[in-house]
XYZ file of C-alpha atoms in Angstrom:
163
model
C 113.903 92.347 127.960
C 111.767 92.557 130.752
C 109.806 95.507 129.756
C 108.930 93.874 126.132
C 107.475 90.831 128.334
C 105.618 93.342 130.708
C 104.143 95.691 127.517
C 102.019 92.523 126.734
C 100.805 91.357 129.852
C 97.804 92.749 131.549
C 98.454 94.946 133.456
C 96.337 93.824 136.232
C 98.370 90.786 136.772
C 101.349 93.048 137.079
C 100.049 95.790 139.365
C 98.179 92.849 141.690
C 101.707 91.107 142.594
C 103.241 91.625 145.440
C 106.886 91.713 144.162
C 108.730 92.152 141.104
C 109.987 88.591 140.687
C 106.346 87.324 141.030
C 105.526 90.042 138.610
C 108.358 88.595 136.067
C 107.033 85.246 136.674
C 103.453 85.452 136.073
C 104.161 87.541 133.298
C 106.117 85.207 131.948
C 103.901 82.489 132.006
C 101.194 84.614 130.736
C 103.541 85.120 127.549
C 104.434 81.549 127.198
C 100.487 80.915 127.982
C 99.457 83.455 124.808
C 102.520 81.212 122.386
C 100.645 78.762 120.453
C 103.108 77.053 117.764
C 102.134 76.297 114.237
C 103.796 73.815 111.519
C 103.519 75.308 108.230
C 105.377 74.842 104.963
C 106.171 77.760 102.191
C 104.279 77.595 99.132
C 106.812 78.137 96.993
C 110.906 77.608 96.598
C 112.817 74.667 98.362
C 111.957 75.359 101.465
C 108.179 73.958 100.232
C 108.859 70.647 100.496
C 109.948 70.804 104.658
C 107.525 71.335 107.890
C 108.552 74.303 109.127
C 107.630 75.479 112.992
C 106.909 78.471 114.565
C 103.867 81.303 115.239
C 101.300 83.150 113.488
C 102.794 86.641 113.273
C 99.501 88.171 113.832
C 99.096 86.564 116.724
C 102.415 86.978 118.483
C 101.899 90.515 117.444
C 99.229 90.985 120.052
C 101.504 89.441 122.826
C 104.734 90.462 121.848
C 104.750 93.394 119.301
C 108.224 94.000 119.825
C 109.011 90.881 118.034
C 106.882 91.341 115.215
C 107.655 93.479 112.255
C 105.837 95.184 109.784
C 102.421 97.101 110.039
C 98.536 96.584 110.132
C 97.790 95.223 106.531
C 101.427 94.599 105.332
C 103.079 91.601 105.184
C 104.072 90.770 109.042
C 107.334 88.488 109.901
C 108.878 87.557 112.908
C 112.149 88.284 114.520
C 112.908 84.771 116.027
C 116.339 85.638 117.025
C 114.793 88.128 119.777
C 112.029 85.498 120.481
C 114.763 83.232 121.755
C 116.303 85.946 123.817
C 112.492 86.008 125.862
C 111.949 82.244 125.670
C 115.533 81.492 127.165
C 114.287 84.257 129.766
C 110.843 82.389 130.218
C 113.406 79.180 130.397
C 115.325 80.306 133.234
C 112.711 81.640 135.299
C 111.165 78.469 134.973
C 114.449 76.412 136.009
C 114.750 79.047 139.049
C 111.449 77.861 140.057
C 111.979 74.200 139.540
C 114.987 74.442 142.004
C 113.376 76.040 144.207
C 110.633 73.274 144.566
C 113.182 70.830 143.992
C 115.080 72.258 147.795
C 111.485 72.630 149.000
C 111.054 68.857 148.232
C 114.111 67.782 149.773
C 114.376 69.923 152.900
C 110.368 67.964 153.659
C 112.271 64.667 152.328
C 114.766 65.322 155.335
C 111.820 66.370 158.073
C 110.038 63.256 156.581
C 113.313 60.898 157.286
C 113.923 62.799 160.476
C 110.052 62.076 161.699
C 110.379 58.726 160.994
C 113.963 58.131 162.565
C 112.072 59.321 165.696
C 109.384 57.170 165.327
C 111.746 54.236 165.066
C 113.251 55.279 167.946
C 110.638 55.277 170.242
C 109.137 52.141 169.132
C 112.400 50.718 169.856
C 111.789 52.600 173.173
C 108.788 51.413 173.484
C 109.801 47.146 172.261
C 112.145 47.963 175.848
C 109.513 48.799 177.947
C 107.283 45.855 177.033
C 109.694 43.482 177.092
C 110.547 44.838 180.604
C 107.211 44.612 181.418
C 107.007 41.133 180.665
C 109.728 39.810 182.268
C 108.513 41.314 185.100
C 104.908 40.048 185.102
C 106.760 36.785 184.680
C 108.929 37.518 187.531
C 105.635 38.272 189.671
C 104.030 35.047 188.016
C 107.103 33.170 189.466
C 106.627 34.462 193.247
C 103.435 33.886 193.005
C 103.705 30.149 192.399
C 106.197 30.354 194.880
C 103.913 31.802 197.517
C 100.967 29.278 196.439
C 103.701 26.194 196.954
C 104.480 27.613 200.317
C 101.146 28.075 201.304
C 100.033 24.931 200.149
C 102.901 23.043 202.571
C 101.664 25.477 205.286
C 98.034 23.820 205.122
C 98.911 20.608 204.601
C 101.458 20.287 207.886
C 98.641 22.095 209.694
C 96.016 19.417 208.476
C 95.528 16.751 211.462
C 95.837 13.298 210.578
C 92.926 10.660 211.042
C 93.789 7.162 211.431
């Protein structure tokens, strides 16, 4: 399966990669890139009336011979049920790859959560400190009135009294 995906693929996207599941991915998306679906209906018999779906054999040819059968000017016709083999193949890579964004997603979710747990923390840290700070400015504000009182009792007992 994996070979008849590779045969169409350039092969300098599959000699550039570094590893062979990159290689099966990007070759895989370059298949699914190359699909382009058609509607068409037969021209003639029952089936004429319906929209049918699917691709221009000459086309898919060039991507995926394998799936394609008949030669140059005869009449071409796909073999869907091996198409579906290699799309469910396409499918599955692509699901690999959506879990694996979908764990990258969460694990930065969790550093995200975890960052801001810490910043929470040291504001509350932080609330602490200022609020200590304040009661102790007011603390100082305090003695400091006290001090002025007392020094204000000092002067005036030390003030001489005219008559």
């Amino acid at each position: 399966l994996y070979k008849t995906i590779t045969e169409g693929a350039p092969q300098a996207a599959v000699s550039r990669q570094g590893t062979k599941a990159m290689e099966r991915k990007n070759d895989v998306g370059w298949v699914l890139r190359q699909l382009r679906p058609v509607s068409f209906q037969f021209r003639s018999g029952p089936e004429g009336k319906y929209s049918r779906y699917g691709f221009v054999a000459q086309e898919l040819q060039q991507v995926l011979p394998a799936v394609v059968r008949g030669q140059g000017e005869q009449h071409l016709s796909v073999v869907y049920q091996d198409l579906i083999a290699l799309l469910t193949l396409a499918s599955q890579m692509l699901q690999d790859t959506v879990h694996k964004q979908e764990d990258k997603i969460n694990k930065l979710e969790r550093l995200l959560q975890q960052g801001q747990l810490q910043q929470q923390q040291q504001m509350v840290v932080l609330e602490k400190m200022l609020q200590q700070q304040g009661e102790e400015l007011q603390r100082v504000r305090q003695l400091q009135h006290q001090q002025d009182q007392r020094h204000q009792r000092q002067l005036q007992q030390q003030q001489p009294v005219f008559f």
